[in-house]
Coordinates of C-alpha atoms and ligand atoms in Angstrom, one line a residue:
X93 CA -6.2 16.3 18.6
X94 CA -7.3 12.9 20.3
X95 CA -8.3 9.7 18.6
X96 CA -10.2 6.7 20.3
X97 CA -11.3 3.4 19.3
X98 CA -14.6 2.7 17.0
X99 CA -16.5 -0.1 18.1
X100 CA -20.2 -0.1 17.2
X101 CA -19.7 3.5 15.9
X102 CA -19.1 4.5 19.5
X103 CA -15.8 6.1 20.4
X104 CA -14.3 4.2 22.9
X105 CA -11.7 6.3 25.0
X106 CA -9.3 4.4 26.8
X107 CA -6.5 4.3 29.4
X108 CA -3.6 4.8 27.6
X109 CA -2.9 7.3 24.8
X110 CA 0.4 7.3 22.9
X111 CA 1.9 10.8 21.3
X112 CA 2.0 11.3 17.0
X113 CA 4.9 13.1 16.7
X114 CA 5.2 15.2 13.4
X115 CA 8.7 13.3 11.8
X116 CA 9.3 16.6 10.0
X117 CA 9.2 18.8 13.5
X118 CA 9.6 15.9 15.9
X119 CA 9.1 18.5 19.1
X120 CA 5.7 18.8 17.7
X121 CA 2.8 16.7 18.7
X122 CA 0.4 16.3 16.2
X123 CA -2.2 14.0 18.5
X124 CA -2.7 11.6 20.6
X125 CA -4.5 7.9 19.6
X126 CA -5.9 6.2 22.4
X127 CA -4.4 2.1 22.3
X128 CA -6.6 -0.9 22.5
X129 CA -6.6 -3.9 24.4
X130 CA -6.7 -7.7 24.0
X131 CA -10.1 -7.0 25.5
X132 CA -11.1 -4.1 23.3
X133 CA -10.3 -6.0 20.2
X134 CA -12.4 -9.1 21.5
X135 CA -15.4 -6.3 22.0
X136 CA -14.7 -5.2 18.4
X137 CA -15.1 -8.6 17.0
X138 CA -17.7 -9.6 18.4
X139 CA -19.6 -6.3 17.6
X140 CA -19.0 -6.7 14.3
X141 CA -19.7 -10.6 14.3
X142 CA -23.3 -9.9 15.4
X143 CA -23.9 -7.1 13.2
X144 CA -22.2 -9.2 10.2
X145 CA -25.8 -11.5 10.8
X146 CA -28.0 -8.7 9.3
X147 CA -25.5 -7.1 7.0
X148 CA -24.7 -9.6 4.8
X149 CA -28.0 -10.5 4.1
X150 CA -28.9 -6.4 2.8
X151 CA -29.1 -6.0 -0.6
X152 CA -25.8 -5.2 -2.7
X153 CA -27.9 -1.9 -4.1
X154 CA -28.3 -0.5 -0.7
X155 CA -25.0 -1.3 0.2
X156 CA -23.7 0.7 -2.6
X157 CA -26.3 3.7 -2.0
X158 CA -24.9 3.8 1.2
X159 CA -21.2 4.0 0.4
X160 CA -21.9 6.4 -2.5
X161 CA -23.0 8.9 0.2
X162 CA -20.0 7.8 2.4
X163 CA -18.0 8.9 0.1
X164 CA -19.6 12.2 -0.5
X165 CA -19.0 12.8 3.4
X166 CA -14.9 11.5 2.2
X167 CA -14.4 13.9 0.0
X168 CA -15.7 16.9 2.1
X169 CA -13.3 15.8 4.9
X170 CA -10.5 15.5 2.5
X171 CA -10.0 19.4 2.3
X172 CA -9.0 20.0 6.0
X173 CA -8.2 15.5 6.8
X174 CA -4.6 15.7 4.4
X175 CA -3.2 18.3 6.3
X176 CA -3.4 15.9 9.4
X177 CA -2.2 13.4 7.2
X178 CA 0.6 15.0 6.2
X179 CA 1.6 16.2 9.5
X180 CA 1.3 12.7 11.1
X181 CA 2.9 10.9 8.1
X182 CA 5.7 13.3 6.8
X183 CA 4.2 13.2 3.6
X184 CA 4.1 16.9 1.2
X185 CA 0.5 18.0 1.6
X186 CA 0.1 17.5 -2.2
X187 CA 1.1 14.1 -2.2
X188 CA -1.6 13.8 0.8
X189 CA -4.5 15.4 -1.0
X190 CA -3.5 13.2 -3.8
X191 CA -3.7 10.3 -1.9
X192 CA -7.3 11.4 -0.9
X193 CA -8.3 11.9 -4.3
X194 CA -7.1 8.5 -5.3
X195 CA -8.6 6.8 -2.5
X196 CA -12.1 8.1 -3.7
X197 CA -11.1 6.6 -7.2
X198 CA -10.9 3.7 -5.8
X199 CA -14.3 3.7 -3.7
X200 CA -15.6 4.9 -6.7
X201 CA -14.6 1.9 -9.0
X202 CA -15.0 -0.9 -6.2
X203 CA -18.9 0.6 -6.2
X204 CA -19.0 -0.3 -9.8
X205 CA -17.5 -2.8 -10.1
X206 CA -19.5 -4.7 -7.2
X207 CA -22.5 -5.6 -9.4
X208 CA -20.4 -7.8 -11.9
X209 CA -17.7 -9.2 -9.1
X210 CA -20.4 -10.6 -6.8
X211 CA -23.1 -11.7 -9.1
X212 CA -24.1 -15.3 -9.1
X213 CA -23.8 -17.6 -11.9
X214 CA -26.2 -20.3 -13.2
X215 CA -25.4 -23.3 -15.6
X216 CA -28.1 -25.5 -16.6
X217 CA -28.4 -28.5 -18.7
X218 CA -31.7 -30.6 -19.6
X219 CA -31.7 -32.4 -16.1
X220 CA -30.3 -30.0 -13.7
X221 CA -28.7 -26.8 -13.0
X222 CA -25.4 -25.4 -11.4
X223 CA -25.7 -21.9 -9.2
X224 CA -23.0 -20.3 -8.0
X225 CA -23.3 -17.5 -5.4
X226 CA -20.6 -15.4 -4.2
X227 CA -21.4 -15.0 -0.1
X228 CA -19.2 -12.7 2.5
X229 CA -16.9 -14.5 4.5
X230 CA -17.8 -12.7 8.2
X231 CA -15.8 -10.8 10.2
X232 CA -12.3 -9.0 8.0
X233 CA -9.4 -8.0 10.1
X234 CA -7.9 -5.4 8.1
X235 CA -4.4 -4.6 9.4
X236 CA -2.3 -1.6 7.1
X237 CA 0.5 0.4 7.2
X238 CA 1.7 4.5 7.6
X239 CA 3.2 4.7 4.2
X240 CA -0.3 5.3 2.6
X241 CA -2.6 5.0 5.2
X242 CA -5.9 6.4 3.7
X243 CA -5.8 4.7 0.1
X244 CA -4.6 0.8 1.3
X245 CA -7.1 1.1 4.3
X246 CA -10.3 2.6 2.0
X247 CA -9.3 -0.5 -0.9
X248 CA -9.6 -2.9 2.1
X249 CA -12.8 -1.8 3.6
X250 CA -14.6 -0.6 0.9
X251 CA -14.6 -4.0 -1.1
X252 CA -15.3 -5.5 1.9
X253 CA -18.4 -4.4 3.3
X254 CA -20.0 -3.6 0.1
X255 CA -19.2 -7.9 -0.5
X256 CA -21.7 -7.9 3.3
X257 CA -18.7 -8.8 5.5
X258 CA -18.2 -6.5 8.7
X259 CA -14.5 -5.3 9.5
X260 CA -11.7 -3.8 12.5
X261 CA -9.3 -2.2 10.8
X262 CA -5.8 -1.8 13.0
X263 CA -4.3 1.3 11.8
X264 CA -0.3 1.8 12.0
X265 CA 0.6 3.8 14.9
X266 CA 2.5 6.5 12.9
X267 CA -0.2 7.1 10.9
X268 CA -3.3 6.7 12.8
X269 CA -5.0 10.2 13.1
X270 CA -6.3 10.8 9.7
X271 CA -7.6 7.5 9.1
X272 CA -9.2 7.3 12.2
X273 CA -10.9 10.8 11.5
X274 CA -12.1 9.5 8.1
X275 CA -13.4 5.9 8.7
X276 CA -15.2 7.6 11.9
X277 CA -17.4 9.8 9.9
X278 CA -17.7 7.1 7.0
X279 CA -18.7 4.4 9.6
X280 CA -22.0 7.0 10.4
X281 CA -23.6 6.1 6.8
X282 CA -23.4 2.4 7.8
X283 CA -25.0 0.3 10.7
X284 CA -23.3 -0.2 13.8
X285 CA -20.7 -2.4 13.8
X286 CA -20.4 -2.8 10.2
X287 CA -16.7 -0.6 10.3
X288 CA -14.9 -0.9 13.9
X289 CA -10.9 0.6 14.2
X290 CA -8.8 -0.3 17.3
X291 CA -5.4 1.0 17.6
X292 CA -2.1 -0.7 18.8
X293 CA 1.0 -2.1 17.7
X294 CA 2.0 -6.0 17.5
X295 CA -0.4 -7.0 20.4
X296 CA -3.4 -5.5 18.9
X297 CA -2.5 -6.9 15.8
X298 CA -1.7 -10.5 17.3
X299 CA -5.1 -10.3 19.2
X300 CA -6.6 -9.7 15.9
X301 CA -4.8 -12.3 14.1
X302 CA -5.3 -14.8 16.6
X303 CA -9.0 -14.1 17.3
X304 CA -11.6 -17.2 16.3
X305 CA -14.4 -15.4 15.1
X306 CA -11.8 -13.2 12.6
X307 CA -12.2 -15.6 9.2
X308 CA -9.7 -13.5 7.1
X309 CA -6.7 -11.6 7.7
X310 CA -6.4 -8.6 4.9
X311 CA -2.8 -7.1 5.8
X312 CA -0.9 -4.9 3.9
X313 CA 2.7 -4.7 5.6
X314 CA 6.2 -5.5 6.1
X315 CA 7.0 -9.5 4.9
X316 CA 8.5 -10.0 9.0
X317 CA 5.1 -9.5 10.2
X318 CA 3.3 -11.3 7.6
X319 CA 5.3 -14.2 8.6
X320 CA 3.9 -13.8 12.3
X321 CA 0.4 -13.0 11.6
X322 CA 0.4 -16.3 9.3
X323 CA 1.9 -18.2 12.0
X324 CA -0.9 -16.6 14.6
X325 CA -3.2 -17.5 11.5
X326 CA -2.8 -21.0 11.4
X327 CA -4.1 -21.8 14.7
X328 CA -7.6 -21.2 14.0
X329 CA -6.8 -21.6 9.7
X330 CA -8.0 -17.9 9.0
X331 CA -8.1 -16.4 5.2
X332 CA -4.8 -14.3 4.7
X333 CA -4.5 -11.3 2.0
X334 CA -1.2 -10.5 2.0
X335 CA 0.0 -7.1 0.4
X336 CA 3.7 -6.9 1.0
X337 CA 7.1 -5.1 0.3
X338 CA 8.7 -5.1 -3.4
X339 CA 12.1 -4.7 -5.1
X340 CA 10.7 -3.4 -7.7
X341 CA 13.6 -3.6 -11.4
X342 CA 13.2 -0.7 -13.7
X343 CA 14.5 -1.7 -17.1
X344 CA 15.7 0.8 -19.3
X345 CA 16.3 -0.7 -22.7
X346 CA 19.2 1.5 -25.0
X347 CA 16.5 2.4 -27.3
X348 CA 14.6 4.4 -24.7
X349 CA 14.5 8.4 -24.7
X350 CA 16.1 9.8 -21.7
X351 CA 14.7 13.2 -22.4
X352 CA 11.2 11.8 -21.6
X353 CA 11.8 9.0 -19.0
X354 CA 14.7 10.7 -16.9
X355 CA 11.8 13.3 -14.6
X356 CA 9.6 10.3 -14.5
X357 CA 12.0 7.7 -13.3
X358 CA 13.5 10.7 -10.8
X359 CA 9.6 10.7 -9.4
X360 CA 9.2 6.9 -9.4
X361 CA 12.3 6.8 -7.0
X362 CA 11.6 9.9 -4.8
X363 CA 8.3 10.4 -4.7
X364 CA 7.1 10.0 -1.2
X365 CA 10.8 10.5 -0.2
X366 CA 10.9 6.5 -1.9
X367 CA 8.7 5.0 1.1
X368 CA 6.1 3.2 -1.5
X369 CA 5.9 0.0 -1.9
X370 CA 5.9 0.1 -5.9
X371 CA 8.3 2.3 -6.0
X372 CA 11.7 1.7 -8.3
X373 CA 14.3 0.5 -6.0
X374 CA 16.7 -0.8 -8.4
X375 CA 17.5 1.1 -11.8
X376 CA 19.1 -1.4 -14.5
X377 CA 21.1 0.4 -17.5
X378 CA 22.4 -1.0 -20.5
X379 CA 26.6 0.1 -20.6
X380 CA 26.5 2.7 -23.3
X381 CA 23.6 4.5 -21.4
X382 CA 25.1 4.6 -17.9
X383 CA 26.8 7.4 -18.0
X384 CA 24.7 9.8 -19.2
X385 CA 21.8 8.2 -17.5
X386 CA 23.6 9.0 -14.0
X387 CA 24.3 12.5 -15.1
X388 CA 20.7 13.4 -16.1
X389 CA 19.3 11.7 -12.9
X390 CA 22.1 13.3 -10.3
X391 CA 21.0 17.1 -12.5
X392 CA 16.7 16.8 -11.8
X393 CA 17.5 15.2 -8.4
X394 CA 19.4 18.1 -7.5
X395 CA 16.6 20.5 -7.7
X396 CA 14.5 18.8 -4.6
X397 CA 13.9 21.1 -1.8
X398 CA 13.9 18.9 1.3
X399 CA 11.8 20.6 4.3
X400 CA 8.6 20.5 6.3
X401 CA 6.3 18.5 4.7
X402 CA 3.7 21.7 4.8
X403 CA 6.5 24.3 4.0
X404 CA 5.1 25.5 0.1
X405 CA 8.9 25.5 -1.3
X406 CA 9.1 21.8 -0.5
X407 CA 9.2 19.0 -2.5
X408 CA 11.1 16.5 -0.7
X409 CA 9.7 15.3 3.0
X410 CA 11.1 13.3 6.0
X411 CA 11.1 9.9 6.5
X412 CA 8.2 8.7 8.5
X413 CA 9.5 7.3 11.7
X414 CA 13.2 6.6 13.7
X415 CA 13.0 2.5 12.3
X416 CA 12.3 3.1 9.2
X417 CA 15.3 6.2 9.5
X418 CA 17.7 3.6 11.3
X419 CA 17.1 1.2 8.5
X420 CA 18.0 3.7 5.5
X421 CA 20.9 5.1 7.1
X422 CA 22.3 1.7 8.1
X423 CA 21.7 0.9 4.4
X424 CA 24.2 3.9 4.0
X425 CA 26.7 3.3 6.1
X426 CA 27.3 -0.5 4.6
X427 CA 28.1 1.7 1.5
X428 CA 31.0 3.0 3.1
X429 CA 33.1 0.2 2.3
X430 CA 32.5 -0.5 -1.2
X431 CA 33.4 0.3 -4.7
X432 CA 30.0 2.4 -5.1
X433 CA 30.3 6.0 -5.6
X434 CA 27.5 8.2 -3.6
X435 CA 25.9 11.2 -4.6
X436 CA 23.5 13.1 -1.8
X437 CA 21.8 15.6 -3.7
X438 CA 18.8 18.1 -3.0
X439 CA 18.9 21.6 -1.3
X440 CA 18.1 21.9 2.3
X441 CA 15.4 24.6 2.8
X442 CA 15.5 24.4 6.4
X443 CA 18.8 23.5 7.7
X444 CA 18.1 24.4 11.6
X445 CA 15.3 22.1 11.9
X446 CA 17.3 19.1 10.1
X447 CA 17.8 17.5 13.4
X448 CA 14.6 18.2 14.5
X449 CA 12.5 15.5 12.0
X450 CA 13.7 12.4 9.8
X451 CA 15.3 14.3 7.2
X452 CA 17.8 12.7 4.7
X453 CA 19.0 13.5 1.2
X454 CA 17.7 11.6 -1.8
X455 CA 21.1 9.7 -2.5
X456 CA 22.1 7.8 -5.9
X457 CA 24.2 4.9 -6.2
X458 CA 26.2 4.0 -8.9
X459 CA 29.0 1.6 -9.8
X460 CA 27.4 -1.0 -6.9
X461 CA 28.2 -4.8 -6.6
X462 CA 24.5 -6.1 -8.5
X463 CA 24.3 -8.2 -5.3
X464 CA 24.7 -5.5 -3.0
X465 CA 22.0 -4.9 0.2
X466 CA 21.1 -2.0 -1.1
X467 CA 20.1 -3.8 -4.2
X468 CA 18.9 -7.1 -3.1
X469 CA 16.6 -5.6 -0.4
X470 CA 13.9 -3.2 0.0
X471 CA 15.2 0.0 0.8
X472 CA 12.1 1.5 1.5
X473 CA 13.5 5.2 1.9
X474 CA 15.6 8.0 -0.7
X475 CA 18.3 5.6 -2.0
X476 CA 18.6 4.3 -5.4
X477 CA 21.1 2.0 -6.7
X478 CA 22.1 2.2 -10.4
X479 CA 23.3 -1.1 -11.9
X480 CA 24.9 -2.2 -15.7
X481 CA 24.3 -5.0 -17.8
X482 CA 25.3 -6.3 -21.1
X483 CA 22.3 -8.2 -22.4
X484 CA 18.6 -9.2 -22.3
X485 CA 19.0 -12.5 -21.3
X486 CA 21.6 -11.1 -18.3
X487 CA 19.4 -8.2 -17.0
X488 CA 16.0 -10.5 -16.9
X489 CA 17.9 -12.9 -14.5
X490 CA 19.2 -10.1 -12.5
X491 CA 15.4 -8.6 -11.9
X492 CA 14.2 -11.8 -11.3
X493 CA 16.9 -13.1 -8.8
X494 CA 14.7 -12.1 -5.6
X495 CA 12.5 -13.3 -3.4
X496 CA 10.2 -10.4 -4.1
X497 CA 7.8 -10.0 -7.4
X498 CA 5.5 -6.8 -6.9
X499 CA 6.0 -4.0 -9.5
X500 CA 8.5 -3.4 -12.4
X501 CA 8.9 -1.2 -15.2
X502 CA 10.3 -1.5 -18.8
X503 CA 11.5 2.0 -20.8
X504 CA 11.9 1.8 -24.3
X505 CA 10.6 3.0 -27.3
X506 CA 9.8 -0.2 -29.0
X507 CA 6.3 -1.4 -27.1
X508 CA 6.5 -5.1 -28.5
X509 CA 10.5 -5.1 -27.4
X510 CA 8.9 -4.3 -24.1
X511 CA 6.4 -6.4 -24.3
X512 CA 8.3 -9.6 -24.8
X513 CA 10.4 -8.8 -21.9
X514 CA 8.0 -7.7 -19.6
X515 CA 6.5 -11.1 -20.0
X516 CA 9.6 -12.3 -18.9
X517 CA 9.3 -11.0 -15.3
X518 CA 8.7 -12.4 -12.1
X519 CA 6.2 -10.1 -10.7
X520 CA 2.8 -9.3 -10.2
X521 CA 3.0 -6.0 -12.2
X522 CA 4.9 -4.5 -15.1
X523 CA 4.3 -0.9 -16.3
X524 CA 5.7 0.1 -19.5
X525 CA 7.3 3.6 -19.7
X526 CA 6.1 5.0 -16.1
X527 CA 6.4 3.4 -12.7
X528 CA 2.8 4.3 -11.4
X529 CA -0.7 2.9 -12.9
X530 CA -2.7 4.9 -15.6
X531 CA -6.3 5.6 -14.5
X532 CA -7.2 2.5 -16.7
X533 CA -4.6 0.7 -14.8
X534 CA -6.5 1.9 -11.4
X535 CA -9.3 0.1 -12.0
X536 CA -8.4 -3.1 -13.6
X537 CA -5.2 -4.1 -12.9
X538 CA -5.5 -6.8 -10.0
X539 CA -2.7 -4.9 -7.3
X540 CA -0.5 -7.1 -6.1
X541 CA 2.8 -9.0 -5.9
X542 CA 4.2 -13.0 -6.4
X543 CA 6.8 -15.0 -4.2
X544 CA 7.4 -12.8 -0.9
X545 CA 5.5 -9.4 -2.2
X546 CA 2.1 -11.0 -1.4
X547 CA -0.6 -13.3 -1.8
X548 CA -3.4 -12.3 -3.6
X549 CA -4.4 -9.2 -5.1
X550 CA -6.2 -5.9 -4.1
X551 CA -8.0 -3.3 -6.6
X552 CA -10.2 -4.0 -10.0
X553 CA -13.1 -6.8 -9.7
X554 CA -10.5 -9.5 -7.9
X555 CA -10.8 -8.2 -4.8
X556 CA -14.0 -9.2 -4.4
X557 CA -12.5 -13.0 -4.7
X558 CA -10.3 -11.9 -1.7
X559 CA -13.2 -10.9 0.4
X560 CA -16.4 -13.4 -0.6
X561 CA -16.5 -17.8 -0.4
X562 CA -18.1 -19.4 -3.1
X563 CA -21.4 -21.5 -2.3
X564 CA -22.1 -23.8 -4.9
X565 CA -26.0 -25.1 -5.3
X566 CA -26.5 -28.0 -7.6
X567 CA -29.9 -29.3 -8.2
X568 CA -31.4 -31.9 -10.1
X569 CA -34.5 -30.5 -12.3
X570 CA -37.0 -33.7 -11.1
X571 CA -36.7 -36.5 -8.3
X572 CA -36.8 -39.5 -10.7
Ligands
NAD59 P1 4.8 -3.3 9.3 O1 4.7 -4.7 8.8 O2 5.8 -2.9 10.3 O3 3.4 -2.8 10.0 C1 2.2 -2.9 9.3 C2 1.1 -3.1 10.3 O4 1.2 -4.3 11.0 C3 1.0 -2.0 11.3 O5 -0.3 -1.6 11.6 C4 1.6 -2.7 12.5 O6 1.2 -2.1 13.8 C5 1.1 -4.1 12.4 N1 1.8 -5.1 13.1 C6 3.1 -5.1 13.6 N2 3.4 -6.3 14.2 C7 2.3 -7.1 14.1 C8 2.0 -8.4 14.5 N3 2.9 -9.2 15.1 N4 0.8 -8.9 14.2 C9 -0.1 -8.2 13.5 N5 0.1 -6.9 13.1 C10 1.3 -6.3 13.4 O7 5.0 -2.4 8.0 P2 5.1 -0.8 7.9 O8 6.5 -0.4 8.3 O9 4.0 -0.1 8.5 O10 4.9 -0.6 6.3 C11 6.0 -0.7 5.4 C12 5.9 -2.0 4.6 O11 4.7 -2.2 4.0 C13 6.9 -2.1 3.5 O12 7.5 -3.3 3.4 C14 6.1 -1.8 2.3 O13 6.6 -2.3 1.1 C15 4.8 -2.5 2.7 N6 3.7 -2.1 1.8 C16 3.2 -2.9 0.9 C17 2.1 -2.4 0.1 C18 1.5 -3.3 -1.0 O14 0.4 -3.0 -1.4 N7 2.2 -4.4 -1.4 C19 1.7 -1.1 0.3 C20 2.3 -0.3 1.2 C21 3.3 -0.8 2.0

């Protein structure tokens, strides 16, 4: 399999093309993706720039026509495009089809919610009148990572273009295959130029973020290249959208039921093998629940079958790639002398290929320093500290002690307990009694984080605000 660029809904083969390896069966190449230049990213934008002229002046109605069948053409690919997802990715191939499935939620519920986000507004009094429109901003540079490559790169462009701006998406090179597959056959419903993809690592993504005609950087990343891209940013004062890591609490209060919230906390760590950027990374327990807590936790984790992300019998994958691998395991090691006692647990289902792909146990953490690295950063990976505290007052200023603010979760069986405190968090989300969004959630919760996680928000009607400028008309009803 072979990807090129997209520019103008041509593929655009170039002279370099790297190897996607599979991180679960690392002597398999899944593809090749061909990688752009400083000179294929200027041809991108300036495709896109010229076609951004007519586009953002067709109707919102036809745009949304247009994407509705788009994502028709989605949803057929899906059955055969997860596999290559998975296989590029590392991810099992349910999780993959899920992903799929939720990325045509959220096409779905941008299309709706279009009509309301971008509507102008009028105010008039006796002597004049206010109108405020909503316009596109031009061209988007949408830069995303591995870690869920078809969902955050569909809530990026989808919003976008159906708001009239035109967009290159930068894919991450371990996950750039699917993506590539999918956006290709969605660009077809759309004019040229409207959806352009050009692959590379930090100099494709420096190009981008340094180009003049790009008004608005959309990134969803790591916070060490957010800090570059801003810099790059500022030269020509771009639009940033920053979706970025979390360190995300999970509260359990001691009137919670561990019968019910154990599996679902288990999931909220491990899903993914932990590499989400919601995910729980630090568990907080009141004292007379630790115990048992660890006990229950250490028993369900314990039943993961780590293999090949396509073998049936798994249900623990690899990590994605060798940093992200490094970093975990280095996050290990600096366990080694400390107080905290470490449980590997899961079953290995294929122990001769264990060398052969990212593979790691799902490892729990318990009796830890609170101010630990494996506590205070984003672990990113299958390794989840378990912490005590003695109070309300102490646990709030433990979860909020970060410079991160995405997600967080409160367990308990007393909602307006949990309601109170959840107010009392420094993020951008709280989820009571689960760690992922209801469908309700999907679709109206703005998706994003505070301090270092982000700036701005993605999903629901605001991220039409991250991807329109306001043009405000005031006229006076007579000349006198
Ligand atoms: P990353 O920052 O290493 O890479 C993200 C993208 O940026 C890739 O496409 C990469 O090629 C590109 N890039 C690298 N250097 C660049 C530069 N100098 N200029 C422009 N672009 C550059 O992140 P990653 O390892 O792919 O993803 C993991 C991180 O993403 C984690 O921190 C995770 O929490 C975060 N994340 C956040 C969200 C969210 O919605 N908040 C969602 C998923 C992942």
């Amino acid at each position: 399999m072979k990807v090129n660029l997209l520019i103008n809904n041509e593929e655009i083969e170039t002279d370099q093309y790297t190897e996607v390896r599979d991180p679960g069966k690392l002597s398999n190449v899944v593809g090749l993706v061909a990688q752009g230049s400083v000179q294929h990213v200027d041809k991108a934008i300036q495709e896109a720039y010229n076609t951004f002229k007519s586009w953002s002046n067709v109707e919102l109605e036809v745009r949304i026509s247009k994407l509705l069948k788009a994502i028709q053409q989605f949803e057929t690919d899906a059955t055969h495009l997860a596999n290559v997802v998975s296989l590029e990715n590392g991810m099992l191939l349910d999780v993959s089809k899920s992903e799929f499935a939720m990325a045509a939620v959220v096409m779905r519920n941008s299309a709706e919610l279009a009509r309301n986000a971008l509507q102008a507004k009028t105010i008039e009094d006796e002597f004049s009148g206010v109108l405020i429109e909503k316009k596109p901003i031009g061209v988007i540079a949408g830069i995303v990572p591995w870690n869920a490559p078809i969902v955050l790169t569909m809530q990026k462009v989808v919003p976008a273009i159906l708001a009239g701006n035109t967009i290159v998406i930068k894919p991450s090179p371990f996950a750039p295959l699917g993506v590539t597959l999918a956006l290709k056959n969605i660009a077809t419903f759309f004019p040229p130029g409207v959806i352009n993809i050009v692959h590379g690592d930090a100099d494709v993504g420096t190009a981008l973020s340094t180009h003049p005609l790009i008004r608005k950087i959309s990134f969803t990343g790591g916070g060490e290249t957010a800090k570059h891209i801003m810099k790059s940013a500022a030269e020509t004062l771009k639009g940033i959208h920053f979706e970025l890591g979390g360190n995300d609490p999970a509260i359990i209060l001691d009137d919670a039921n561990l019968d019910e919230i154990v599996p679902k906390i288990v999931n909220g760590v491990f899903r993914r093998s932990g590499q989400f950027c919601f995910a729980i990374k630090r568990i907080y327990l009141p004292t007379t629940l630790y115990d048992e807590f660890y006990e229950r936790m250490c028993t369900i984790t314990d039943q993961y079958k780590i293999g090949h992300q396509l073998n049936e019998n798994a249900t623990f994958g690899p990590l994605n790639n060798p940093n992200q691998f490094q970093n975990v395991k280095r996050l290990l090691e600096r366990l080694d002398n400390s107080s905290a006692n470490i449980m590997k647990l899961g079953q290995k289902l294929e122990p001769d290929n264990w060398e052969n792909g990212y593979y790691m146990h799902p490892v729990i953490v318990r009796d830890i320093d609170p101010y630990h690295d494996l506590v205070t950063c984003e672990q990113f990976g299958p390794i989840i500290p378990l912490i005590a505290y003695k109070s309300e007052a102490e646990v709030i200023h433990m979860a909020n002690d970060s410079e991160m603010g995405l997600s967080s979760s409160i367990w308990s069986s007393d909602y307006d307990r949990s309601l109170q405190l959840a107010r009392k968090i420094e993020a951008g989300m709280t989820i009571i009694n689960s760690s992922h969004q209801s469908p309700l959630g999907h679709k109206y919760m703005p998706f994003g984080g505070v301090k270092q996680s982000g700036i701005g928000r993605e999903n629901s009607e605001t991220i039409f605000e991250e991807f329109t400028e306001f043009h405000a008309i005031n006229y006076y009803k007579t000349t006198n």
